[in-house]
Amino acid sequence: MHFRYSGKHFLIYLLLCWSWLGLGWWLSELLPRRELWVLIAGSVCLGAPFFMARLYTGSVNKIFHVHQYRRGSLLRYFRSRRLLPAVFWGLFSLLTGLFLLYWFRSLLPVEWFFLGAAVPLLFALHYRFYPLALTQYKPYRALSRALVWSRWTFTLITALGLLALQVFVLADEQAPLLSEVMRESHTAMPAMEQSIIAQYLERYSGYYQAVKNLGLDVLRESFGSKALLLAFAGSVAALASIAVALSAFMVPGTEYRRVLVPLDEAPLPQRPSPGRVIAASAVTVVVLLFLYTPLVAYLEVSVRNSETFLEELQRREQAAIPQLEVWEGRYFKPGTAAQLEALRAQTIARLAAGQQLLDRQVDMAFLAMEQNVDYYLDWYYSLPAEYLRIGAMLTNSLEEQVSSKLQEKLSFGDPFAPVQQTLQALEADNRQALQDYRAQAGRLLAENEIAMPEGEFAVTELIPAAVVQGPAAEIELINLNMRAAGAGVGALSAMVASKVVMKTAGKGTLKLATQAMSKALVSKAGASGAGAAAGAALGSVVPGVGNLVGAVIGAGVGLVVGVSIDAALLKVEEMLSREEFREQILQSIRASKAEYKRKVAQSSLLP
């Protein structure tokens, strides 16, 4: 016995279909609130008729396949099981409901009107196909096959109609591009007071809409298979799902009994037992309220607390946006600035190596100058030096003579000659390093430069001009400080020794030496005069020699005695003051070293 459709059935069908579409419209309007319950309600309410239609069609197909096997056979037993298909279609229906929820959100009012006006078309197609199916199939299978034919025909017709409407009527020149949508979505961080899942689903819904708009824009200009696929694929999937859901409202209530009763080819299925109805209702309530809803809530909490997942998701999405770096209106591949920074770091490391060499040579130069202190003191505590200082004191140039000799002895061996040579070599090498950097940076920019891409793109970094030009300012400062450290002209050893002498004089060391020299001179003069007088008296009593000659001989003897006394006194003076004098000169050298190294360090790139 086959089912007969009437006007009453048609009106009930329209009421149910439009109510379902109205519910979908209302729920889709709530999506901007990004609340998790909207997703759950949308997936359940919009997926329920899809699930019922699939469950009914699957049951009819199982009846057809099962009755091909003998009763009691193993194949008949396995083919008659309906639990796994029910679980599969249940999960698929929830996902389909969620997909339709966001697809409904993308529809314009004109598209909603078109969709509502297409509802009677499905009924009319089924009304025509059902009698044809009855001529080919048994009554229990004819209804299912007619529904399948009606769905695909409805999907094809409405998809073409909707595509024509979008291409020729709804031409939207202001539709955002995919890159614009993705860039905008990445500028805003997820709002933690709203559902993270809802926010990301909304983001991907925007991506789909942008892809569809791209296909429509291309189709408006010229036909292409890829553009047709972009614009047509999403609509076909959505309209096919809608056709399945709407077809559930054309299945008579008696036919749904086949879902619960044993598989039977009877034209009119028997009523299900109350126990089966109660069990099916209980399972539905448990699955939706105590499994599906808590599972979605748990997934929301897990995603919200998983920073790694969110970062990875954003990283993968960002890979689809063209990433460019810009310098003076020119565009370069991502990573160009980082490569320039690495090249700059290599150049600075090259400069730093020279600074380290200079630092070591400065240490060696001052060490050599410290070793010259004993050379100076050996001369200082010698009789020739003593008599030179006496002569200098008579001409009021004692302090000048002591300073000049100290400078001369400290500069012995030109200890700063290697430092001066290194300063000159580093200045030239620094200029060459800057030239090498600019040459390599130019080649790097030429290799990484690209033409300005079509459409929108993301500028990830503005390359600083200083990075392109290289460490020119740093190198110029280095060279300036090195020239100041080298005094620009003259022998560097003499310059440093002069500064050491100035510091020694500033500490009063030379004045102390002068005063000590004055006191020693008085005592030495008295000792020498006494020696000369004694020699003269001695000469006068020598037999056979005149008084004058005797005096001369006595003076000579006195001079010998005086020099001996001077040598003895100088030795005593050396024993008493040499270490103190040496330590004061060393302190002046070390102070000059610290000052000099501070000046050199101003040109250093080392931390």
mmCIF file with all atom_site columns, C-alpha atoms in Angstrom, residues 421-533:
data_model
loop_
_atom_site.group_PDB
_atom_site.id
_atom_site.type_symbol
_atom_site.label_atom_id
_atom_site.label_alt_id
_atom_site.label_comp_id
_atom_site.label_asym_id
_atom_site.label_entity_id
_atom_site.label_seq_id
_atom_site.pdbx_PDB_ins_code
_atom_site.Cartn_x
_atom_site.Cartn_y
_atom_site.Cartn_z
_atom_site.occupancy
_atom_site.B_iso_or_equiv
_atom_site.pdbx_formal_charge
_atom_site.auth_seq_id
_atom_site.auth_comp_id
_atom_site.auth_asym_id
_atom_site.auth_atom_id
_atom_site.pdbx_PDB_model_num
ATOM 1   C CA . GLN A 1 421 ? 100.231 50.485 14.329 1.00 0.00 ? 421 GLN A CA 1
ATOM 2   C CA . THR A 1 422 ? 97.135  48.557 15.418 1.00 0.00 ? 422 THR A CA 1
ATOM 3   C CA . LEU A 1 423 ? 95.129  51.775 15.768 1.00 0.00 ? 423 LEU A CA 1
ATOM 4   C CA . GLN A 1 424 ? 95.985  52.773 12.217 1.00 0.00 ? 424 GLN A CA 1
ATOM 5   C CA . ALA A 1 425 ? 95.261  49.259 10.874 1.00 0.00 ? 425 ALA A CA 1
ATOM 6   C CA . LEU A 1 426 ? 91.928  49.045 12.732 1.00 0.00 ? 426 LEU A CA 1
ATOM 7   C CA . GLU A 1 427 ? 90.766  52.377 11.370 1.00 0.00 ? 427 GLU A CA 1
ATOM 8   C CA . ALA A 1 428 ? 91.414  51.173 7.820  1.00 0.00 ? 428 ALA A CA 1
ATOM 9   C CA . ASP A 1 429 ? 89.871  47.765 8.530  1.00 0.00 ? 429 ASP A CA 1
ATOM 10  C CA . ASN A 1 430 ? 86.773  49.386 10.001 1.00 0.00 ? 430 ASN A CA 1
ATOM 11  C CA . ARG A 1 431 ? 86.221  51.394 6.837  1.00 0.00 ? 431 ARG A CA 1
ATOM 12  C CA . GLN A 1 432 ? 86.653  48.219 4.785  1.00 0.00 ? 432 GLN A CA 1
ATOM 13  C CA . ALA A 1 433 ? 84.203  46.366 7.051  1.00 0.00 ? 433 ALA A CA 1
ATOM 14  C CA . LEU A 1 434 ? 81.567  49.024 6.382  1.00 0.00 ? 434 LEU A CA 1
ATOM 15  C CA . GLN A 1 435 ? 82.134  48.766 2.624  1.00 0.00 ? 435 GLN A CA 1
ATOM 16  C CA . ASP A 1 436 ? 81.884  44.968 2.787  1.00 0.00 ? 436 ASP A CA 1
ATOM 17  C CA . TYR A 1 437 ? 78.676  45.198 4.803  1.00 0.00 ? 437 TYR A CA 1
ATOM 18  C CA . ARG A 1 438 ? 77.012  47.550 2.346  1.00 0.00 ? 438 ARG A CA 1
ATOM 19  C CA . ALA A 1 439 ? 78.032  45.383 -0.596 1.00 0.00 ? 439 ALA A CA 1
ATOM 20  C CA . GLN A 1 440 ? 76.641  42.214 1.024  1.00 0.00 ? 440 GLN A CA 1
ATOM 21  C CA . ALA A 1 441 ? 73.497  44.016 2.195  1.00 0.00 ? 441 ALA A CA 1
ATOM 22  C CA . GLY A 1 442 ? 72.909  45.266 -1.345 1.00 0.00 ? 442 GLY A CA 1
ATOM 23  C CA . ARG A 1 443 ? 73.177  41.725 -2.754 1.00 0.00 ? 443 ARG A CA 1
ATOM 24  C CA . LEU A 1 444 ? 70.870  40.421 -0.022 1.00 0.00 ? 444 LEU A CA 1
ATOM 25  C CA . LEU A 1 445 ? 68.233  43.055 -0.744 1.00 0.00 ? 445 LEU A CA 1
ATOM 26  C CA . ALA A 1 446 ? 68.439  42.361 -4.482 1.00 0.00 ? 446 ALA A CA 1
ATOM 27  C CA . GLU A 1 447 ? 67.943  38.618 -3.898 1.00 0.00 ? 447 GLU A CA 1
ATOM 28  C CA . ASN A 1 448 ? 65.012  39.067 -1.498 1.00 0.00 ? 448 ASN A CA 1
ATOM 29  C CA . GLU A 1 449 ? 63.199  41.898 -3.256 1.00 0.00 ? 449 GLU A CA 1
ATOM 30  C CA . ILE A 1 450 ? 59.860  40.995 -4.829 1.00 0.00 ? 450 ILE A CA 1
ATOM 31  C CA . ALA A 1 451 ? 57.301  42.880 -6.857 1.00 0.00 ? 451 ALA A CA 1
ATOM 32  C CA . MET A 1 452 ? 54.365  44.370 -5.003 1.00 0.00 ? 452 MET A CA 1
ATOM 33  C CA . PRO A 1 453 ? 51.781  41.547 -4.757 1.00 0.00 ? 453 PRO A CA 1
ATOM 34  C CA . GLU A 1 454 ? 48.276  41.911 -6.074 1.00 0.00 ? 454 GLU A CA 1
ATOM 35  C CA . GLY A 1 455 ? 45.521  42.318 -3.529 1.00 0.00 ? 455 GLY A CA 1
ATOM 36  C CA . GLU A 1 456 ? 46.115  42.746 0.156  1.00 0.00 ? 456 GLU A CA 1
ATOM 37  C CA . PHE A 1 457 ? 49.115  41.619 2.155  1.00 0.00 ? 457 PHE A CA 1
ATOM 38  C CA . ALA A 1 458 ? 50.489  41.939 5.660  1.00 0.00 ? 458 ALA A CA 1
ATOM 39  C CA . VAL A 1 459 ? 53.520  44.112 6.381  1.00 0.00 ? 459 VAL A CA 1
ATOM 40  C CA . THR A 1 460 ? 55.252  42.274 9.200  1.00 0.00 ? 460 THR A CA 1
ATOM 41  C CA . GLU A 1 461 ? 58.194  44.643 9.599  1.00 0.00 ? 461 GLU A CA 1
ATOM 42  C CA . LEU A 1 462 ? 59.490  47.987 8.393  1.00 0.00 ? 462 LEU A CA 1
ATOM 43  C CA . ILE A 1 463 ? 63.209  47.528 7.737  1.00 0.00 ? 463 ILE A CA 1
ATOM 44  C CA . PRO A 1 464 ? 65.077  50.390 9.464  1.00 0.00 ? 464 PRO A CA 1
ATOM 45  C CA . ALA A 1 465 ? 67.290  52.481 7.235  1.00 0.00 ? 465 ALA A CA 1
ATOM 46  C CA . ALA A 1 466 ? 70.094  52.140 9.797  1.00 0.00 ? 466 ALA A CA 1
ATOM 47  C CA . VAL A 1 467 ? 70.090  48.377 9.274  1.00 0.00 ? 467 VAL A CA 1
ATOM 48  C CA . VAL A 1 468 ? 70.435  48.783 5.510  1.00 0.00 ? 468 VAL A CA 1
ATOM 49  C CA . GLN A 1 469 ? 73.152  51.419 5.791  1.00 0.00 ? 469 GLN A CA 1
ATOM 50  C CA . GLY A 1 470 ? 75.086  49.328 8.294  1.00 0.00 ? 470 GLY A CA 1
ATOM 51  C CA . PRO A 1 471 ? 76.928  50.351 11.481 1.00 0.00 ? 471 PRO A CA 1
ATOM 52  C CA . ALA A 1 472 ? 78.305  53.502 9.860  1.00 0.00 ? 472 ALA A CA 1
ATOM 53  C CA . ALA A 1 473 ? 77.725  55.719 12.910 1.00 0.00 ? 473 ALA A CA 1
ATOM 54  C CA . GLU A 1 474 ? 79.315  53.174 15.216 1.00 0.00 ? 474 GLU A CA 1
ATOM 55  C CA . ILE A 1 475 ? 82.350  52.782 12.991 1.00 0.00 ? 475 ILE A CA 1
ATOM 56  C CA . GLU A 1 476 ? 82.792  56.548 12.679 1.00 0.00 ? 476 GLU A CA 1
ATOM 57  C CA . LEU A 1 477 ? 82.624  56.878 16.471 1.00 0.00 ? 477 LEU A CA 1
ATOM 58  C CA . ILE A 1 478 ? 85.155  54.064 16.853 1.00 0.00 ? 478 ILE A CA 1
ATOM 59  C CA . ASN A 1 479 ? 87.579  55.705 14.451 1.00 0.00 ? 479 ASN A CA 1
ATOM 60  C CA . LEU A 1 480 ? 87.122  59.105 16.099 1.00 0.00 ? 480 LEU A CA 1
ATOM 61  C CA . ASN A 1 481 ? 87.843  57.709 19.549 1.00 0.00 ? 481 ASN A CA 1
ATOM 62  C CA . MET A 1 482 ? 90.827  55.728 18.288 1.00 0.00 ? 482 MET A CA 1
ATOM 63  C CA . ARG A 1 483 ? 92.257  58.857 16.677 1.00 0.00 ? 483 ARG A CA 1
ATOM 64  C CA . ALA A 1 484 ? 91.782  60.664 20.005 1.00 0.00 ? 484 ALA A CA 1
ATOM 65  C CA . ALA A 1 485 ? 93.412  57.759 21.861 1.00 0.00 ? 485 ALA A CA 1
ATOM 66  C CA . GLY A 1 486 ? 96.380  57.868 19.445 1.00 0.00 ? 486 GLY A CA 1
ATOM 67  C CA . ALA A 1 487 ? 96.628  61.673 19.709 1.00 0.00 ? 487 ALA A CA 1
ATOM 68  C CA . GLY A 1 488 ? 96.564  61.790 15.928 1.00 0.00 ? 488 GLY A CA 1
ATOM 69  C CA . VAL A 1 489 ? 100.223 62.756 15.571 1.00 0.00 ? 489 VAL A CA 1
ATOM 70  C CA . GLY A 1 490 ? 103.591 61.956 17.090 1.00 0.00 ? 490 GLY A CA 1
ATOM 71  C CA . ALA A 1 491 ? 104.932 58.894 18.782 1.00 0.00 ? 491 ALA A CA 1
ATOM 72  C CA . LEU A 1 492 ? 102.315 57.251 20.982 1.00 0.00 ? 492 LEU A CA 1
ATOM 73  C CA . SER A 1 493 ? 104.897 56.038 23.520 1.00 0.00 ? 493 SER A CA 1
ATOM 74  C CA . ALA A 1 494 ? 106.160 59.581 24.106 1.00 0.00 ? 494 ALA A CA 1
ATOM 75  C CA . MET A 1 495 ? 102.608 60.865 24.481 1.00 0.00 ? 495 MET A CA 1
ATOM 76  C CA . VAL A 1 496 ? 101.670 58.239 27.073 1.00 0.00 ? 496 VAL A CA 1
ATOM 77  C CA . ALA A 1 497 ? 104.960 58.731 28.934 1.00 0.00 ? 497 ALA A CA 1
ATOM 78  C CA . SER A 1 498 ? 104.302 62.464 29.010 1.00 0.00 ? 498 SER A CA 1
ATOM 79  C CA . LYS A 1 499 ? 100.899 61.850 30.606 1.00 0.00 ? 499 LYS A CA 1
ATOM 80  C CA . VAL A 1 500 ? 102.488 59.532 33.177 1.00 0.00 ? 500 VAL A CA 1
ATOM 81  C CA . VAL A 1 501 ? 105.011 62.270 34.034 1.00 0.00 ? 501 VAL A CA 1
ATOM 82  C CA . MET A 1 502 ? 102.181 64.776 34.406 1.00 0.00 ? 502 MET A CA 1
ATOM 83  C CA . LYS A 1 503 ? 100.388 62.464 36.807 1.00 0.00 ? 503 LYS A CA 1
ATOM 84  C CA . THR A 1 504 ? 103.645 61.863 38.694 1.00 0.00 ? 504 THR A CA 1
ATOM 85  C CA . ALA A 1 505 ? 104.180 65.603 38.946 1.00 0.00 ? 505 ALA A CA 1
ATOM 86  C CA . GLY A 1 506 ? 100.585 66.086 39.975 1.00 0.00 ? 506 GLY A CA 1
ATOM 87  C CA . LYS A 1 507 ? 101.091 63.742 42.902 1.00 0.00 ? 507 LYS A CA 1
ATOM 88  C CA . GLY A 1 508 ? 104.099 65.872 44.080 1.00 0.00 ? 508 GLY A CA 1
ATOM 89  C CA . THR A 1 509 ? 106.561 63.082 43.509 1.00 0.00 ? 509 THR A CA 1
ATOM 90  C CA . LEU A 1 510 ? 108.935 65.241 41.477 1.00 0.00 ? 510 LEU A CA 1
ATOM 91  C CA . LYS A 1 511 ? 108.740 68.135 43.951 1.00 0.00 ? 511 LYS A CA 1
ATOM 92  C CA . LEU A 1 512 ? 109.575 65.749 46.750 1.00 0.00 ? 512 LEU A CA 1
ATOM 93  C CA . ALA A 1 513 ? 112.526 64.512 44.707 1.00 0.00 ? 513 ALA A CA 1
ATOM 94  C CA . THR A 1 514 ? 113.657 68.125 44.136 1.00 0.00 ? 514 THR A CA 1
ATOM 95  C CA . GLN A 1 515 ? 113.404 69.065 47.802 1.00 0.00 ? 515 GLN A CA 1
ATOM 96  C CA . ALA A 1 516 ? 115.250 65.911 48.792 1.00 0.00 ? 516 ALA A CA 1
ATOM 97  C CA . MET A 1 517 ? 117.907 66.786 46.226 1.00 0.00 ? 517 MET A CA 1
ATOM 98  C CA . SER A 1 518 ? 118.329 70.280 47.741 1.00 0.00 ? 518 SER A CA 1
ATOM 99  C CA . LYS A 1 519 ? 118.791 68.914 51.252 1.00 0.00 ? 519 LYS A CA 1
ATOM 100 C CA . ALA A 1 520 ? 121.217 66.260 50.055 1.00 0.00 ? 520 ALA A CA 1
ATOM 101 C CA . LEU A 1 521 ? 123.165 68.880 48.112 1.00 0.00 ? 521 LEU A CA 1
ATOM 102 C CA . VAL A 1 522 ? 123.836 70.926 51.231 1.00 0.00 ? 522 VAL A CA 1
ATOM 103 C CA . SER A 1 523 ? 125.092 67.937 53.165 1.00 0.00 ? 523 SER A CA 1
ATOM 104 C CA . LYS A 1 524 ? 127.167 66.711 50.246 1.00 0.00 ? 524 LYS A CA 1
ATOM 105 C CA . ALA A 1 525 ? 128.685 70.140 49.700 1.00 0.00 ? 525 ALA A CA 1
ATOM 106 C CA . GLY A 1 526 ? 129.775 70.309 53.316 1.00 0.00 ? 526 GLY A CA 1
ATOM 107 C CA . ALA A 1 527 ? 131.271 66.841 53.145 1.00 0.00 ? 527 ALA A CA 1
ATOM 108 C CA . SER A 1 528 ? 133.124 67.606 49.884 1.00 0.00 ? 528 SER A CA 1
ATOM 109 C CA . GLY A 1 529 ? 134.465 70.962 51.195 1.00 0.00 ? 529 GLY A CA 1
ATOM 110 C CA . ALA A 1 530 ? 135.718 69.346 54.364 1.00 0.00 ? 530 ALA A CA 1
ATOM 111 C CA . GLY A 1 531 ? 137.434 66.710 52.270 1.00 0.00 ? 531 GLY A CA 1
ATOM 112 C CA . ALA A 1 532 ? 139.087 69.346 50.070 1.00 0.00 ? 532 ALA A CA 1
ATOM 113 C CA . ALA A 1 533 ? 140.379 71.342 53.102 1.00 0.00 ? 533 ALA A CA 1
#
